[in-house]
Amino acid sequence: MVRRLGCTIAIILLFSTLIVAQTQSSSSTKPSASAAAMQAAPAEAETFMRAAEARLDDVGVKASRASWVQSTYITDDTEALSASANEEVLATTTELVNEAKRFQGARLSSVLQRKFLLLRLALSAPAPNNPAERKELAQIGSWLEGTYGKGKYCPKTGPFAGKCLGQSEMEEAFAATKDEAVLKDLWIGWRSFAPEMRQRYARGVELSNKGAQELGFKDTGVLWRSNYDMPPEQFSAELNRLWEQLRPLYLSLHAYVRSQLVKKYGPQVVPPNGPIPAHLLGNIWAQDWTNIYDLLEVPGKDSAIDLTPVLQQKKFTYLKMVKTGENFFVSLGFDPLPKTFWERSMFVLPRDRDVVCHASAWDIDNKNDVRLKMCIQIRDEDFRTIHHELGHNFYQMAYQNQPPLFQGSANDGFHEAVGDTIALSITPEYLQEIGLIQQLPPPSKDLALLMHKALEKVAFLPFGLLIDQWRWDVFSGKITPADYNQAWWNLREKYQGVAPPVARSENDFDPGAKYHVPANVPYSRYFLADVLQFQFQRGLCKTIGHLGPLHRCSIYNNKIAGERLKMMLEMGASRPWPEALYALTGERQMDATAILDYFAPLKIWLDEQNAKNGAKVGW
Ligand code: X8Z
Ligand code: ZN
């Protein structure tokens, strides 16, 4: 349970931000400490910080190596080695944060103030100061991640009988079948490895809360919400504000998709006015609905929008998919990926060992040893995910000249949004330019293009929000272990309007079947990224003078757009995120109008269809 940057792995250093005034208002600021600090010379703080960053860098790199080996070769030994390296990170960071208390209230440069701030926020699961508890927390973290990585379901009947399906094969299976009974079996089966995590997860929550309290936060959730250059309660309000703006769009999509699923599966299976059964949306977690695109009746649907058959016809290999992603960044003026990226990455599921298949981008040495870890399949979704991950890697390389504590993104949503922004440029125009399609679909097919994108981006929004609503309440104690599963499904219904296909109970631990929960990766970042990527794209397309709808804008090959983007990436975490946003877009606020405008023509069409079908909106 060491701080990671989403699925960009750079152990310890965290990289989000909070303005100094708020840190100082925390309960750990005692007058006596401040009085002592007034005497602590800024030069002493400078020396302290230089040594601290060197130590963090050192233990962080060691832990990254151990974690890489664990994630790409899960055994008891690699789990133990990784836990031990993470324990050292926890110990070092805690020690440094405690020592740093003597500088509270000292008159420091803004750069130094920001570094002290980031140091205090550097762990996503801070450990208690007690060595035995610290060790226990590190072990729980490695065990949970390893247990998820090994998680499999081996169906006894149906088309997948005789195979054992890990995350990657399970995603494939969910995309491949529309048979309700098979989907239900897979859905239940995927959750069967999670209950054994429940108890140790709860213990991890207890320990990391203790660690957070020792750092002066009320609980770990407050620490997470303190990472956005504003007070934690303002951050929660900010998320609500964005969600309220986006909810009508989601509701329109939900109502339309449900009406189509009623046609396919019948009202006995899909209640026309109720939540959608969660196994029918083409994805194990119902977070991305693109796999049910072919069930929908959309004008212009015949055009080559789903890239899976295109990639397969063009005989794309996994390497060609990654090279195509790299080529996009190079076309913008970024340096190519280093030779070691190609030598050290894991691109496919190894046949002979357990690995964590959930895609991630790594920055092993905070310099050029960047890597991709993924179980690539030749399909549309993985092509997009490759761009997502490479966004992390190019960000990491762009900020490598920043000092260690600034080697991160402006806030964690920025790290998640960069590759997705690039993927928004995978337009028909771009696909034609690189020879993947021959003919451009006419504007009359735009609705189909938008629907495909909405099944990815709009469908995801409430999911992106609710995971941390659950965890914040778990950390605060509002949700207790006795209600873990019920509370989870209450939120799934409230935000997403989905329901489990069979009754669930507290013998289940459904949150544990989603990677980021056992891996302890905060999730609000993906909601933010969903909003930010459209803002980034709108800003970049304006910069290059694009005329016409945003969904037909590609920044491919455009060095001016590349320069703009690079400028922001190179800032790393050195400035509060509104400044980074300003550098790219000229805006200082997160703004949902970019995504709303993008999908505006679809929203009109969805509302017409829902009215025509008499589809109820909501559940
Ligand atoms: O975890 C990821 C990336 C790695 S940071 C593959 N994503 C979230 C998820 O899969 O749940 C990207 C979209 C949301
Ligand atoms: Zn990511």
PDB file of C-alpha atoms and ligand atoms in Angstrom, residues 7 388-389 392 416 526, ligand 2:
ATOM      1  CA  CYS A   7      -1.309   2.927 -12.791  1.00  0.00           C
ATOM      2  CA  HIS A 388      -3.376   5.805 -22.283  1.00  0.00           C
ATOM      3  CA  GLU A 389      -0.298   4.087 -20.858  1.00  0.00           C
ATOM      4  CA  HIS A 392       2.010   8.173 -18.594  1.00  0.00           C
ATOM      5  CA  GLU A 416      -4.503   9.845 -16.406  1.00  0.00           C
ATOM      6  CA  TYR A 526     -10.106   8.761 -13.617  1.00  0.00           C
TER       7      TYR A 526
HETATM    8 ZN    ZN B   2      -3.500   5.312 -16.145  1.00  0.00          ZN
END
